[in-house]
Amino acid sequence: MIYKTWRRWMAVMVAGVVAVALTSCNPSQFKAEAARVPQIVVAVLGEPSTFNYALNESAYSVFGFIYDGLISENPFTSQLEPNLAESWEVSEDKKRIVITLREGLKWSDGQPMTADDVVFTYNEIYFNTKIPTSVRDILEIGESRALPSVKKLDSRRVEFTVPEPFAPFLRYVGGIPIMPAHALKDAVRTIDSNGNPKFLTTWGTGSDPKEIIGNGYYVMESYTPSQRVIFRRNPYYWRKDSQGNPQPYIERIVWQIIESTDNQLVSFRSGQLDTLEVAPEAFQLLKREEKRAGFKIYNGGPNTGTTFIAFNLNKAKNAKGQPLVDPIKSRWFNTKEFRQAVAYALDRETMKVNVFRGLGELQNSFVYVKSPFFLPPEKGLKVYNYAPEKSKELLLQAGFKYNSDNQLVDKDGKPVRFTLLTNSERKTRIDMAAQIKRDLAKIGIQVDLQIISFNAYLQKLKETQDWDCYLGGFAGSGIEPHSASNIWKTTGSSHAFNQGPQPGSQPLIGWEVSEWEKEIDRLYKQGAQELDEKKRIEIYHQYQRIASEQLPFIHLVERLDLQAVSDRIQGVRYSALGGPFWNLYELQVTK
């Protein structure tokens, strides 16, 4: 899910979803400076993979601090509100939007931000097929995969038009970052010896952070790999308070890279951090300390993200002619009854109690439960409650059997054994993987755990594609289901369970797409084009019926959205969709 409101980006930045890091830093040195410089010290599990928004695939990134959206989403009402754009007009047929930028906008280097930047960003970056970016996935319209046309009307006005209706059009156009033409146009237009734009190697993490230009609250001051990123207030940011004072008020953000949730907890309890995503195992401890230690735990209810396991259904071969997945395992994974049997074998209630300490909710769909597009079980969403005998029944029906050692074997007598991949930075993930291994052993399936750093994990999923099954998740994006289009469209960059060829990636031989995948793809395109709300809801309900039957993702448990915030941070208005820092521009800190 690549689309997020920029306010939600702030929550993701400080909460930490998934990533990797090594740390040798001393956070207390920055706390000592807080008396002189108004600042917040936050922690993330991992470091950024790039400073180039268009190329980013990681959950951890700097972009929520250095970019602002044209339009923002109110975290309480989900209504759209002006941001870098002061206004917009939508035509009666919903196919044309004219956005008017605020007067006097500037980039962080002082150069003017104009309609030229908007047109450049869309036409030369996001719509450039030589640039592999997830943004294209959510902006493609219908079966033709047409893209909006973007045209400058004058220095402050930009016209977006679509050839067909596109329901989430304004929400996405408003939320996607605009990039600086004056800094990037040469890199986009210069082609290297391999025929690729120089842009693909521009603004990597080896770049001088001070050279990265944005239009958001902050600019990067420094980046020390595996330790920290320091952000300074953007002197050219447009927002001012009612008295004419520039915002944000907080001068500096220190982004500490701390390698584990356990270490983050230690740092928070010792006063070295101002905020902490509260892991289930730490909740009772922190709740007892809340008043005495001077912080507050906010509970936003069920997290908007998803956690699941997914099997690799890809039948393709790589450029060397080698199958991405062992053909024997591929037959198992591509059997619907096998996936359903695995789902029935997972004791999610026990997982909720033992791993999440009761501070979680069972999930059954990618769509957020508070979204009007969510399909409740009573209307057809298939739910897989713990039923190991049902698992065995399905496996026997599918041609599997049990040997004398009560081990599951396939029709050819091959023992059923596969590797479950997950990342090492979150204790909760590791504990979930351990329970999955135990649960599946009870129905005769042997699971080997492969717990690796997030960078290595991402490389397997996105590049080499040599994995059997992975335990992972996606950050939430609120109530709009089209935000998951890059997951469900067959050509999507995050269609991980059967990833097709992507720009700049290895070629695939013999990639196949199942009929149910094609149908979900069709429904996603249809849902985005339907302007009638009731009809649109039914379209996304139908997609959820298919997904819950075919089970490319086996949903698990998602934590409650718990965040501890120091009392020294004033002005917090917590929102489940926006997190604690959606209004970072108006927060203040006490000494």
Short mmCIF file of N, CA and C in Angstrom, two decimals, residues 308-313 336 339-340 496-498 546-555:
data_model
loop_
_atom_site.label_atom_id
_atom_site.label_comp_id
_atom_site.label_asym_id
_atom_site.label_seq_id
_atom_site.Cartn_x
_atom_site.Cartn_y
_atom_site.Cartn_z
N PHE A 308 0.20 -11.10 7.97
CA PHE A 308 -0.25 -12.31 7.28
C PHE A 308 0.92 -13.21 6.96
N ILE A 309 0.60 -14.41 6.49
CA ILE A 309 1.60 -15.21 5.78
C ILE A 309 1.10 -15.38 4.35
N ALA A 310 2.02 -15.51 3.43
CA ALA A 310 1.68 -15.70 2.02
C ALA A 310 2.63 -16.71 1.41
N PHE A 311 2.09 -17.60 0.60
CA PHE A 311 2.92 -18.57 -0.12
C PHE A 311 3.31 -18.00 -1.48
N ASN A 312 4.46 -18.42 -1.96
CA ASN A 312 4.94 -17.99 -3.26
C ASN A 312 4.25 -18.83 -4.33
N LEU A 313 3.32 -18.24 -5.04
CA LEU A 313 2.53 -18.95 -6.06
C LEU A 313 3.13 -18.81 -7.45
N LYS A 336 -5.47 -24.67 -3.66
CA LYS A 336 -6.28 -23.84 -2.76
C LYS A 336 -6.55 -24.54 -1.43
N ARG A 339 -3.73 -24.16 1.05
CA ARG A 339 -3.68 -22.85 1.71
C ARG A 339 -4.79 -22.73 2.76
N GLN A 340 -5.97 -23.23 2.44
CA GLN A 340 -7.07 -23.19 3.40
C GLN A 340 -6.78 -24.07 4.61
N ALA A 496 3.21 -9.56 -4.44
CA ALA A 496 4.35 -10.40 -4.05
C ALA A 496 4.08 -11.88 -4.16
N PHE A 497 2.85 -12.32 -3.92
CA PHE A 497 2.59 -13.76 -3.94
C PHE A 497 2.69 -14.35 -5.34
N ASN A 498 2.64 -13.52 -6.37
CA ASN A 498 2.87 -13.96 -7.74
C ASN A 498 3.41 -12.77 -8.53
N ILE A 546 -13.72 -13.30 -2.95
CA ILE A 546 -12.78 -14.13 -3.72
C ILE A 546 -11.48 -14.30 -2.95
N ALA A 547 -10.95 -13.21 -2.41
CA ALA A 547 -9.67 -13.27 -1.70
C ALA A 547 -9.76 -14.18 -0.48
N SER A 548 -10.89 -14.15 0.23
CA SER A 548 -11.02 -15.00 1.42
C SER A 548 -11.25 -16.45 1.06
N GLU A 549 -11.66 -16.73 -0.15
CA GLU A 549 -11.79 -18.11 -0.62
C GLU A 549 -10.45 -18.63 -1.15
N GLN A 550 -9.76 -17.83 -1.93
CA GLN A 550 -8.52 -18.27 -2.57
C GLN A 550 -7.30 -18.16 -1.65
N LEU A 551 -7.34 -17.26 -0.71
CA LEU A 551 -6.31 -17.11 0.33
C LEU A 551 -4.87 -16.93 -0.17
N PRO A 552 -4.62 -15.96 -1.03
CA PRO A 552 -3.21 -15.66 -1.31
C PRO A 552 -2.52 -15.11 -0.07
N PHE A 553 -3.29 -14.45 0.80
CA PHE A 553 -2.80 -13.98 2.09
C PHE A 553 -3.62 -14.64 3.19
N ILE A 554 -2.93 -15.24 4.14
CA ILE A 554 -3.60 -15.85 5.29
C ILE A 554 -3.44 -14.88 6.46
N HIS A 555 -4.53 -14.22 6.80
CA HIS A 555 -4.48 -13.16 7.81
C HIS A 555 -4.30 -13.72 9.21
#
